[in-house]
Coordinates of C-alpha atoms and ligand atoms in Angstrom, one line a residue:
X233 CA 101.8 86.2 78.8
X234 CA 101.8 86.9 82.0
X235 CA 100.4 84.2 85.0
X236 CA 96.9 85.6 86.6
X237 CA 98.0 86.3 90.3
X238 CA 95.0 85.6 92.3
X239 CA 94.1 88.1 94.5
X240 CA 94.3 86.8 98.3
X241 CA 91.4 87.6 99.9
X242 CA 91.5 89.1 103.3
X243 CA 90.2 86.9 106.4
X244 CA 87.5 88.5 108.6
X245 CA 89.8 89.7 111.0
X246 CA 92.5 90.5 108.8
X247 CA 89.5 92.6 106.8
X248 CA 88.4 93.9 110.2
X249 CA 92.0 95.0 111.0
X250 CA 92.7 96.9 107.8
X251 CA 89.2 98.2 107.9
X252 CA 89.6 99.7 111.0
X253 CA 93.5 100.4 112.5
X254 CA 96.3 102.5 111.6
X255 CA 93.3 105.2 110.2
X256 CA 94.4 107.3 112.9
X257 CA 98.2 109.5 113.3
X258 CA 100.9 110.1 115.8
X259 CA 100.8 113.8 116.6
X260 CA 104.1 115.8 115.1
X261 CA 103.2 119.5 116.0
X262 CA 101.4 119.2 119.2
X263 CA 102.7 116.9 122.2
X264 CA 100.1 113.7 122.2
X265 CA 98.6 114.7 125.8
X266 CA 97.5 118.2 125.0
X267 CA 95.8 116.7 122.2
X268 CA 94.2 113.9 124.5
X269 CA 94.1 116.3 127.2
X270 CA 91.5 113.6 129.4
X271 CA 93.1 110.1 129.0
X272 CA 95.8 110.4 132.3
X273 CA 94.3 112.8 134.8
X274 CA 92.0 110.1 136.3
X275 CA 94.9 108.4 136.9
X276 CA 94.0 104.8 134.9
X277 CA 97.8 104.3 133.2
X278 CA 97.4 102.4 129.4
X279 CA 100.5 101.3 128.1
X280 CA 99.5 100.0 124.9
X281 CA 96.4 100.7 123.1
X282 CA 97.0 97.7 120.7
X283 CA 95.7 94.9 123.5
X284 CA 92.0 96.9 123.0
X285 CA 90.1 93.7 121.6
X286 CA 87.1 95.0 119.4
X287 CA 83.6 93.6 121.5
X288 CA 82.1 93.5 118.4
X289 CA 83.6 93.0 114.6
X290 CA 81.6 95.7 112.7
X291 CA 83.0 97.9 110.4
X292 CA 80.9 101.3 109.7
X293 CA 79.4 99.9 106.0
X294 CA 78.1 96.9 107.7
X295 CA 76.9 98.9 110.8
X296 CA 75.0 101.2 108.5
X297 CA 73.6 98.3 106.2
X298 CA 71.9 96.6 109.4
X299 CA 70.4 99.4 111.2
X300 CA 68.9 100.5 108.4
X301 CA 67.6 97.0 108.1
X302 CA 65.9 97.0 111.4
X303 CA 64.6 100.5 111.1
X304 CA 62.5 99.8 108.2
X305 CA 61.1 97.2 109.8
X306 CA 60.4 98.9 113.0
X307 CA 58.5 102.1 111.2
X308 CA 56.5 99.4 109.6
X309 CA 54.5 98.2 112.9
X310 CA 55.1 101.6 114.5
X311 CA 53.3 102.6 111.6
X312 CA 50.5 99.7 111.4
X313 CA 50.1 100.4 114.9
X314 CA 48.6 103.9 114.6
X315 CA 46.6 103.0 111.7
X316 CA 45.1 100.3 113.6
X317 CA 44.6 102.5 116.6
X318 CA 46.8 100.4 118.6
X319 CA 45.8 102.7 121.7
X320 CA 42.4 100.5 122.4
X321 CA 44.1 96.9 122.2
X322 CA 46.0 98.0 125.4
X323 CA 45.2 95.7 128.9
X324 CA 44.3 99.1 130.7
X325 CA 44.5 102.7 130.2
X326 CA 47.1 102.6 134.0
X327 CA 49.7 101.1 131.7
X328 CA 49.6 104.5 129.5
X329 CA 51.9 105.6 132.8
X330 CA 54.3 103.3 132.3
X331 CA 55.0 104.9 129.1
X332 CA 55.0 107.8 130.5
X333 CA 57.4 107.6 133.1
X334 CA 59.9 105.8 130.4
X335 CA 59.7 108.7 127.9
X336 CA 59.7 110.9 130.8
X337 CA 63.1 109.2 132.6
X338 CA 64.2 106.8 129.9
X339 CA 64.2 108.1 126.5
X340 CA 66.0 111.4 128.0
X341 CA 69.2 109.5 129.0
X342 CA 69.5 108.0 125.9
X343 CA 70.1 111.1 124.4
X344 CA 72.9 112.0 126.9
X345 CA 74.3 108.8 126.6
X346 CA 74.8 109.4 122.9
X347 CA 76.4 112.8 123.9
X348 CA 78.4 111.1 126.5
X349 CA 79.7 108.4 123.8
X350 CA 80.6 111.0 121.1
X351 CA 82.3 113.2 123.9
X352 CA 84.5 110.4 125.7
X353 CA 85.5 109.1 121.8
X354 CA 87.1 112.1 121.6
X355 CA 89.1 111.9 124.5
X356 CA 91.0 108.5 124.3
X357 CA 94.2 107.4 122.7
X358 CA 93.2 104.3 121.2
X359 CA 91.8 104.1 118.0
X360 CA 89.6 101.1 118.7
X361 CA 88.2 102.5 121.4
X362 CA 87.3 105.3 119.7
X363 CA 85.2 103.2 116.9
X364 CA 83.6 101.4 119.7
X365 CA 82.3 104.7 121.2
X366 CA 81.5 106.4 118.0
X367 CA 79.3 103.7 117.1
X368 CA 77.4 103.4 120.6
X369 CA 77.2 107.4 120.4
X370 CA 75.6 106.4 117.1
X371 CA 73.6 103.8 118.9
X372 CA 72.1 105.6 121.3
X373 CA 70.8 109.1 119.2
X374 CA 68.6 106.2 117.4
X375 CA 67.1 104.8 120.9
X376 CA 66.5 108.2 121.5
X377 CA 64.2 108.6 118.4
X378 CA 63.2 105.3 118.2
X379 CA 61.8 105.6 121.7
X380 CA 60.3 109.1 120.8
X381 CA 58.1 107.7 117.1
X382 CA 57.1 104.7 119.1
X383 CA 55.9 106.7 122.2
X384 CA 55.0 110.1 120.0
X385 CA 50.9 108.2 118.8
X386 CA 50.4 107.7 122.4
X387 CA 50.9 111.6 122.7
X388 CA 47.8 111.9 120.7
X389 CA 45.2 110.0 123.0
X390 CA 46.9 110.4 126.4
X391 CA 47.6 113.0 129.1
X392 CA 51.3 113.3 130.8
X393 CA 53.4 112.5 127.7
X394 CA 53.5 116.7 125.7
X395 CA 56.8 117.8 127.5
X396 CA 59.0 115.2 129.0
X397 CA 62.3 117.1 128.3
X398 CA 61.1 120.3 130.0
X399 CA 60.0 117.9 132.5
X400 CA 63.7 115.9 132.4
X401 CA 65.6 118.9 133.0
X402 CA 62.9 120.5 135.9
X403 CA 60.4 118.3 138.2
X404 CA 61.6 116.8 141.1
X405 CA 61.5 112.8 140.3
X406 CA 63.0 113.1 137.2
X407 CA 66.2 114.9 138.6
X408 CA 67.1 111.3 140.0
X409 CA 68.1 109.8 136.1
X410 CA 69.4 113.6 135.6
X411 CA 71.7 113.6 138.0
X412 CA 73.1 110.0 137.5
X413 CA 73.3 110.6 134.1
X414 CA 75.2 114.2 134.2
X415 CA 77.3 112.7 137.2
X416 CA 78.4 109.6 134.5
X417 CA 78.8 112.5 131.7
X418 CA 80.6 115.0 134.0
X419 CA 83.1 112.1 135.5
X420 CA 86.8 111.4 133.2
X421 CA 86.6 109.5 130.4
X422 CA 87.4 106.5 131.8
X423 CA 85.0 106.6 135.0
X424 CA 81.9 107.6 132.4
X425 CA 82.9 103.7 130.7
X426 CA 82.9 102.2 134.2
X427 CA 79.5 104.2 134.7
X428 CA 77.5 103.4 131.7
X429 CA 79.0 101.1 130.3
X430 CA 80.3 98.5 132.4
X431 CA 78.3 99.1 135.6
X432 CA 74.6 100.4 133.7
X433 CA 74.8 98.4 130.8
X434 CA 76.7 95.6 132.0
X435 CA 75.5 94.7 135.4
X436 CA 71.9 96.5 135.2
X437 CA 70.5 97.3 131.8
X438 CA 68.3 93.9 131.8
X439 CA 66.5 94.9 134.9
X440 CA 65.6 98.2 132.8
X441 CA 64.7 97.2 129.5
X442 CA 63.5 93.6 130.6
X443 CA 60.8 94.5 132.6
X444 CA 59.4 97.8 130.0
X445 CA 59.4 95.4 127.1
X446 CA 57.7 92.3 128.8
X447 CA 55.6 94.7 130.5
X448 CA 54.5 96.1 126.8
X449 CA 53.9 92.4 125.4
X450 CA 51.9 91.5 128.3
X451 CA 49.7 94.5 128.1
X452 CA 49.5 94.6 124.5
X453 CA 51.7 97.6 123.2
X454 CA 53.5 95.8 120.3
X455 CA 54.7 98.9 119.3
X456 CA 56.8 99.4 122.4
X457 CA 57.9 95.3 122.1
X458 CA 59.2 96.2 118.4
X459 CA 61.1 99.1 119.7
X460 CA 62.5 96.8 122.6
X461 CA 63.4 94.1 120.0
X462 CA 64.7 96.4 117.5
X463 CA 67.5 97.7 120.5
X464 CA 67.9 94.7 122.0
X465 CA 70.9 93.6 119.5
X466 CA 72.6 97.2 120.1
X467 CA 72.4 96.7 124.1
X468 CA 74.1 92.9 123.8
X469 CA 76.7 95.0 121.6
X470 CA 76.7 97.8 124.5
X471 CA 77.0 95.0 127.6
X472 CA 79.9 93.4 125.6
X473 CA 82.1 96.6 125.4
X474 CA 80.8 97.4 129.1
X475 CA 83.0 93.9 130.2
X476 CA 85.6 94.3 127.9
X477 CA 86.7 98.0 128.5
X478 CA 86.6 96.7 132.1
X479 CA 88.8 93.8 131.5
X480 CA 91.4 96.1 129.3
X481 CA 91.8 98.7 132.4
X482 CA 92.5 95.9 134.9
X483 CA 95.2 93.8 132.7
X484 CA 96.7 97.5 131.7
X485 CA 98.6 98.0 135.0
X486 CA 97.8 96.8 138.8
X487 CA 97.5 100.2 139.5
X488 CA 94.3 100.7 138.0
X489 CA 92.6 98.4 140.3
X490 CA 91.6 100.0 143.1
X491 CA 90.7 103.3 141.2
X492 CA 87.9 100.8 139.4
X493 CA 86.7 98.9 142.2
X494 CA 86.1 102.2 143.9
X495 CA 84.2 103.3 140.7
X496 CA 82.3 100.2 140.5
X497 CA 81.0 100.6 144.0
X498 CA 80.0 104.0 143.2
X499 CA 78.1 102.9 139.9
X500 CA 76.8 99.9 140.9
X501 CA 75.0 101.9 144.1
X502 CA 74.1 104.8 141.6
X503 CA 72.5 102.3 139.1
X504 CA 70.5 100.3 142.1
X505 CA 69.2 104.0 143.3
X506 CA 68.0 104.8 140.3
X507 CA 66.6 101.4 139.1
X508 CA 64.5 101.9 142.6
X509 CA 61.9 103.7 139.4
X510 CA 61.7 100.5 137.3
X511 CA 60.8 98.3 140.9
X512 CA 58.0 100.3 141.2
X513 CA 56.7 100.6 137.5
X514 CA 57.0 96.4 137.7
X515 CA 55.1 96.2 140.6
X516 CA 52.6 98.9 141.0
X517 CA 52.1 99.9 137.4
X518 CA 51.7 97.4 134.7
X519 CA 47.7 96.3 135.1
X520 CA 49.0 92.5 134.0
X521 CA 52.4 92.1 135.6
X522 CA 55.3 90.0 134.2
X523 CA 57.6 89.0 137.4
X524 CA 57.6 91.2 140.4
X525 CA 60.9 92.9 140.8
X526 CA 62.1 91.1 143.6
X527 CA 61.8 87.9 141.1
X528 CA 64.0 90.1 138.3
X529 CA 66.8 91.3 140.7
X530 CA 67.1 87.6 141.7
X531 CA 67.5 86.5 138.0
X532 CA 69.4 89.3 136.8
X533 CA 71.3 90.6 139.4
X534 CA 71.7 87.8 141.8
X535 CA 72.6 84.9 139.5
X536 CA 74.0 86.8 137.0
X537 CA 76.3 89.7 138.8
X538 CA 77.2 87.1 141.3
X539 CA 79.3 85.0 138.6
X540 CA 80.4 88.2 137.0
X541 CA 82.2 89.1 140.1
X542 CA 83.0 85.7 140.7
X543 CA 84.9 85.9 137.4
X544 CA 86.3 89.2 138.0
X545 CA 88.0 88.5 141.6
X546 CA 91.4 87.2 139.3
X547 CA 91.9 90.9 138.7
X548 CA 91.5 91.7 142.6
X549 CA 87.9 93.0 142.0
X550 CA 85.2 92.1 144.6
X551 CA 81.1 92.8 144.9
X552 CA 80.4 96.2 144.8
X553 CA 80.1 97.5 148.8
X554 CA 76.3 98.0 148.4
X555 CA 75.6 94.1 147.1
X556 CA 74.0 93.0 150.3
X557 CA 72.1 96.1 151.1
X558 CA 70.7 96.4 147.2
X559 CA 70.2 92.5 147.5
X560 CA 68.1 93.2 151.1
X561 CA 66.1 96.1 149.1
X562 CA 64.7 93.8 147.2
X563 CA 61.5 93.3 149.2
X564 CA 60.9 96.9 149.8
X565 CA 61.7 99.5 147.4
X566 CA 58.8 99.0 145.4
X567 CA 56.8 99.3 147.8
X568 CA 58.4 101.8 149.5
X569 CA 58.5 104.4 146.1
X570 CA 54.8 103.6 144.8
X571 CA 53.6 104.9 148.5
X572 CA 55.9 108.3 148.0
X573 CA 55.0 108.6 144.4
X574 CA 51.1 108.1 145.9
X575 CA 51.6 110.6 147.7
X576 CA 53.0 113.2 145.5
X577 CA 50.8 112.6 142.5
X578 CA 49.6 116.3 142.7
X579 CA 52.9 117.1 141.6
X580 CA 54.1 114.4 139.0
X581 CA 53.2 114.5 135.2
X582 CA 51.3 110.8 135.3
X583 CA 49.2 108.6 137.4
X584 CA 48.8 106.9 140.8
X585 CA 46.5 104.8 142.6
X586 CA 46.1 102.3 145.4
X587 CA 46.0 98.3 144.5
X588 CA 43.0 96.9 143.6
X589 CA 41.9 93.6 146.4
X590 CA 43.1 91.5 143.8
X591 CA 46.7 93.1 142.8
X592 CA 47.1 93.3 146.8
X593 CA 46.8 89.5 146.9
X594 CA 49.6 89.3 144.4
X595 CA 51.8 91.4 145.8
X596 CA 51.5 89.6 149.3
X597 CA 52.6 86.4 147.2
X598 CA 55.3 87.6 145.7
X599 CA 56.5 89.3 149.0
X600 CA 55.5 86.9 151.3
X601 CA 57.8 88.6 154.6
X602 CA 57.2 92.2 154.1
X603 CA 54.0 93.4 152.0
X604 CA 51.5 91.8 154.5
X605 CA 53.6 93.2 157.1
X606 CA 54.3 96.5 156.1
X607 CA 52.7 98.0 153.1
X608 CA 49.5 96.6 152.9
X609 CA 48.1 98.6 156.0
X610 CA 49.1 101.9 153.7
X611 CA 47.6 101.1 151.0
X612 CA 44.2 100.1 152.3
X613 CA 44.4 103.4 154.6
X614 CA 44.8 105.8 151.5
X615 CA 41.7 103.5 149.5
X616 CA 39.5 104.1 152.6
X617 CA 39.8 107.7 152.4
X618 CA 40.2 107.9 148.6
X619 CA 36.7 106.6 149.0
X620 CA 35.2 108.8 151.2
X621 CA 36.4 111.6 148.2
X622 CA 39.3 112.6 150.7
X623 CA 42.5 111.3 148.6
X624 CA 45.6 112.2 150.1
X625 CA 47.7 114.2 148.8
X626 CA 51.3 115.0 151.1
X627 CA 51.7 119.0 150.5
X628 CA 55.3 118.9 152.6
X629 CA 58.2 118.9 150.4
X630 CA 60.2 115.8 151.3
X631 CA 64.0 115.7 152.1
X632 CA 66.2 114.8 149.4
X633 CA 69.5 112.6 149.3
X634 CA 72.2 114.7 148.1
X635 CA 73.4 111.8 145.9
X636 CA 70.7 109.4 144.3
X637 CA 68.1 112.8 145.0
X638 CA 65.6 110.2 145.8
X639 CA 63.3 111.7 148.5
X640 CA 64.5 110.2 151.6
X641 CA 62.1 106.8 152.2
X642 CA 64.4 104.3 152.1
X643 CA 64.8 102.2 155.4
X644 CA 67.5 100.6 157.5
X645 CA 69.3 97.5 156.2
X646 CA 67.6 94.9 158.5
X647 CA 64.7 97.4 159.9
X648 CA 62.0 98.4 157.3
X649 CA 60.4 100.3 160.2
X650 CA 62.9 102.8 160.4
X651 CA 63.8 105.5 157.6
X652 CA 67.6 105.3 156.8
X653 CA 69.2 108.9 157.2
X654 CA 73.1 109.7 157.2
X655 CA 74.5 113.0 157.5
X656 CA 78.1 114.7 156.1
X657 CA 79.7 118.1 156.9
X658 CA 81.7 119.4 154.0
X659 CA 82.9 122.8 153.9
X660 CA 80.9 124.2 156.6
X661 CA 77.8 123.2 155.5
X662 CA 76.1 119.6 156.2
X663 CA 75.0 117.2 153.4
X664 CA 71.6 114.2 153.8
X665 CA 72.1 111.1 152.4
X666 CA 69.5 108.0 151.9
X667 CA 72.4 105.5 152.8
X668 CA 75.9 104.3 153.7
X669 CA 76.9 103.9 150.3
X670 CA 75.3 107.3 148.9
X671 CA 77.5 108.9 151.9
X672 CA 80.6 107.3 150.7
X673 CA 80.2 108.7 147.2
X674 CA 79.3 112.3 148.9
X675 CA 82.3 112.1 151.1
X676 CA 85.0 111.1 148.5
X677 CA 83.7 113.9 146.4
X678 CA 82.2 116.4 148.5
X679 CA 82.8 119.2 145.6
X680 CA 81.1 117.4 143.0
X681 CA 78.1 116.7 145.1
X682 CA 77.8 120.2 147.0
X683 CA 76.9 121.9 143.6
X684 CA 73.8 119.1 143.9
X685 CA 70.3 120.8 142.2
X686 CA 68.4 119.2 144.3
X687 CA 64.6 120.2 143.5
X688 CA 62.8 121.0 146.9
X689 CA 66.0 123.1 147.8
X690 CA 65.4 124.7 144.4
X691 CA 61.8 125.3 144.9
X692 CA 61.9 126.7 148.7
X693 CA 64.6 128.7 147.2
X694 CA 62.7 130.2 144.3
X695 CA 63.7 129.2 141.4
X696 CA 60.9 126.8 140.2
X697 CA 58.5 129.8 139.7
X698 CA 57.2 131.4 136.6
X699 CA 58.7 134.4 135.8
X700 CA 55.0 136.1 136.4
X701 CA 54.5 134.4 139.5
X702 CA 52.8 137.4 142.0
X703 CA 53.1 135.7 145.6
X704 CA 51.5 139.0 146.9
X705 CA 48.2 138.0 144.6
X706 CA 45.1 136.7 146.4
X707 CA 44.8 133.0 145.9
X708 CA 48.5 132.8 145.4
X709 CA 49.2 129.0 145.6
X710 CA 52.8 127.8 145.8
X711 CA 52.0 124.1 144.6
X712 CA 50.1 125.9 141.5
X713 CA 52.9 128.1 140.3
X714 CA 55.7 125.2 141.0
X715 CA 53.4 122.4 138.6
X716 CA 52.7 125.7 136.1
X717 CA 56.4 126.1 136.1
X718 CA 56.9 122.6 135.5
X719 CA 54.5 122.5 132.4
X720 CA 51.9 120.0 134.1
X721 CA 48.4 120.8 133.5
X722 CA 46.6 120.3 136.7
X723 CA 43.8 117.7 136.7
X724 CA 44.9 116.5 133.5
X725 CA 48.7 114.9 133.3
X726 CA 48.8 114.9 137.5
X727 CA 46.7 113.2 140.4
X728 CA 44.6 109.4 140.8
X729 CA 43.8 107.5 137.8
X730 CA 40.6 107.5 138.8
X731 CA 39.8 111.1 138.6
X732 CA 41.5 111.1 135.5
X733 CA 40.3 112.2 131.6
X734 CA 42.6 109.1 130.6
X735 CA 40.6 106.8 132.5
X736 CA 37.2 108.8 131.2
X737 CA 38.1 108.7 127.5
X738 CA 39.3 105.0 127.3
X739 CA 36.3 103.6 128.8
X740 CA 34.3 105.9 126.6
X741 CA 36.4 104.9 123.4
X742 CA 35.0 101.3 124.7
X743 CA 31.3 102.6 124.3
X744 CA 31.7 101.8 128.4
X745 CA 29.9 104.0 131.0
X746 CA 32.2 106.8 132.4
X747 CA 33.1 105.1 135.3
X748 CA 32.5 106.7 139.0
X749 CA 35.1 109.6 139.8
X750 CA 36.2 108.9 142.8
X751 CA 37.1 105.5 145.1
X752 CA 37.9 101.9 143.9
X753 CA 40.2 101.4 140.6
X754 CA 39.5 98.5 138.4
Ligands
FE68 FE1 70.3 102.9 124.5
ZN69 ZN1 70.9 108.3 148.1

């Protein structure tokens, strides 16, 4: 008879390690770098693959098993919230724009972040890299839809939420995530990591989803809080392969140093510009505000970068270049984007308005050295005349930075009074940027940014016009064929809240009294 041998049962990691390496091959009839034709030419040298620690220990069954756990869950309230008409529990119908400028901004670069994830897994040696990306790639298509079912029963009761990818890939503000994103996606392999996820997800991604998902549980949209909670475990996955795909380039070779502390000035700069959006939603857009963003960037940013960088000066890596400037922005661009944005909400597919008395009061509070001194003045100028049934409305395309594409209203480092402006020649031809640090990212690569679609270029050269636009026509109005172009129904998805059918049919859905058109906000 023969003796039972018990079968040794793998560890976790030894489980882990035969779930998940050797699965791949050496190459025989092709030569290994044609088939990895990206991994070298950014010049970050790997000599061996096998020191690529796994962030997170999850093999595909278990991935599968869980996410599927947490989606059924998630349809659940998405669902009980549209049955319950979740739309009328909401503080205000001004947070509706919120939404709007997440699935309009947001929700799009999640889907390119799950192309950019599948892409870049293509394109490395390592196996376990590869897994890592697959599954983010994976990831990241579900935030996308996720985002879209939560955001789609708003759809039905609001204006400013029907076409946000035609909107993504065409109006002006929205070419700001566009071109960070398509930068990251259209960057080596390697410099796309750095990008998204060391420098986005790592050092920034709190400040974004942070201040959406608290903004939602303070003004009541548990839908959007269940969709926040529901990606929350994916993004601490996401921030832990952001630091360890950092870590594995710098103990790789010396050499690889400088090419990442250039990239992490680059993406840190990139991430601030674009985070400039989520300042002013957390300021000027939530009706009951969470923390002002000044009170974020000091939680998130300040405490936490600074001991990340802290941490990472072993390897030779300092604070990104831009630290001080971003950390000095932090009392105006709020302020400074809510005013443009005020200005331009002819042409944008959601809402402005000016502060209430009260919200003023708040935001001189929170910043004590600069609203008082220079915002306020603004906003109570634009109420006055809002009043009198003249709201203004800026009809001069502004400039745009050839980098960030924010319209240029940023101000000087250490003078809020005067609007920062740099200029490059490349080629002939010169270049406008919003900042030191945007310039340095034009100048190291002038080709990249040259090909820049900037939208007011694009407009005053044409090609923002429906194909049946007649400028010879009487009545022809440039500003109407642009927003016709751009899918935004005049009136309706565009101009001041309180003009708006949005603010019309919530109070009516309240058996309130249409409130009057024009003047004072609630
Ligand atoms: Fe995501
Ligand atoms: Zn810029």
């Amino acid at each position: 008879m023969d003796t039972r041998v018990a079968k040794k049962k793998l560890g976790l990691k030894d489980r882990y390690a035969a779930m998940t390496r050797g699965l791949d091959w050496e190459t025989t009839y092709q030569p290994r770098d044609k088939v990895f034709p990206q991994d070298q030419y950014e010049g970050i040298k790997i000599h061996d693959w096998d020191q690529w620690q796994d962030p997170f220990r999850l093999t595909m069954d278990a991935y599968w098993k869980y996410q599927g756990e947490k989606e059924k869950k998630l349809y659940a309230v998405i669902e009980a919230f549209a049955q319950n008409n979740g739309q009328l529990g909401i503080s205000d119908a001004r947070y509706v724009n919120a939404l709007k400028l997440f699935i309009q901004g947001v929700t799009p670069l999640e889907y390119y972040a799950h192309r950019g994830f599948a892409h870049v897994g293509r394109q490395f040696g390592g196996a376990g890299v590869r897994v890592a990306c697959q599954m983010q790639a994976v990831d990241e298509l579900r935030h996308y839809q996720t985002e879209t079912h939560a955001l789609s029963h708003y759809n039905k009761h609001f204006n400013g939420l029907h076409s946000p990818h035609h909107w993504f890939d065409n109006v002006w503000y929205l070419s700001v995530p566009k071109s960070f994103v398509e930068d990251a996606f259209s960057s080596g392999p390697f410099e796309f990591l750095t990008a998204i996820s060391f420098s986005f997800e790592y050092v920034l991604t709190n400040l974004l989803f942070v201040p959406f998902m608290s903004g939602a549980a303070h003004n009541g949209d548990m839908s959007t809080v269940t969709f926040g909670f529901s990606a929350q475990s994916d993004e601490s996955r996401h921030m832990t392969l952001g630091i360890e795909c950092i870590k594995f380039m710098l103990e790789q070779d010396p050499a690889n140093v400088p090419i990442l502390q250039r990239w992490i000035d680059k993406w840190f700069w990139r991430g601030y510009r674009l985070l400039t959006l989520v300042a002013m939603m957390q300021d000027y857009m939530l009706p009951k505000r969470v923390m002002s963003w000044k009170e974020a960037w000091e939680m998130y940013a300040e405490q936490n970068g600074g001991a990340l960088f802290k941490d990472l000066a072993r390897y030779g890596i300092r604070e990104p270049k831009g630290w001080k400037d971003a950390c000095e922005g932090k009392d105006h661009i709020s302020h400074q984007a809510w005013a443009t944005f005020y200005q331009y909400s002819h042409a944008a597919a959601f809402h402005t308005w000016t502060p209430s008395a009260g919200e003023m009061q708040w935001l001189a509070e929170k910043y004590p050295d600069t609203f008082d001194t220079y915002y306020r003045a603004r906003f109570e100028h634009w109420a006055k005349l809002h009043q009198g049934h003249d709201r203004w409305f800026n009809q001069a395309l502004p400039m745009l930075c050839q980098v960030c594409q924010v319209p240029m209203f940023f101000t000087e480092p250490g003078d809020a009074g005067q609007i920062a402006f740099r200029e490059s020649s490349h080629h002939g031809m010169k270049f406008h940027c919003c900042s030191d640090h945007c310039k340095e990212i034009l100048d190291n690569e002038p080709v990249k940014y040259a090909q820049a679609w900037l939208p007011v270029h694009q407009i005053y050269q044409g090609a923002c016009y429906p194909p049946d636009v007649n400028p010879a026509s009487p009545g022809d109005s440039p500003v109407r064929e642009v927003l016709r172009y751009y899918g935004i129904t005049g009136g309706e998805d565009n101009g001041d809240f309180a003009d708006s059918p949005d603010r019309r049919h919530f109070a009516a859905w309240h058996g309130q009294p249409t409130p009057p058109a024009a003047g004072s906000t609630p």
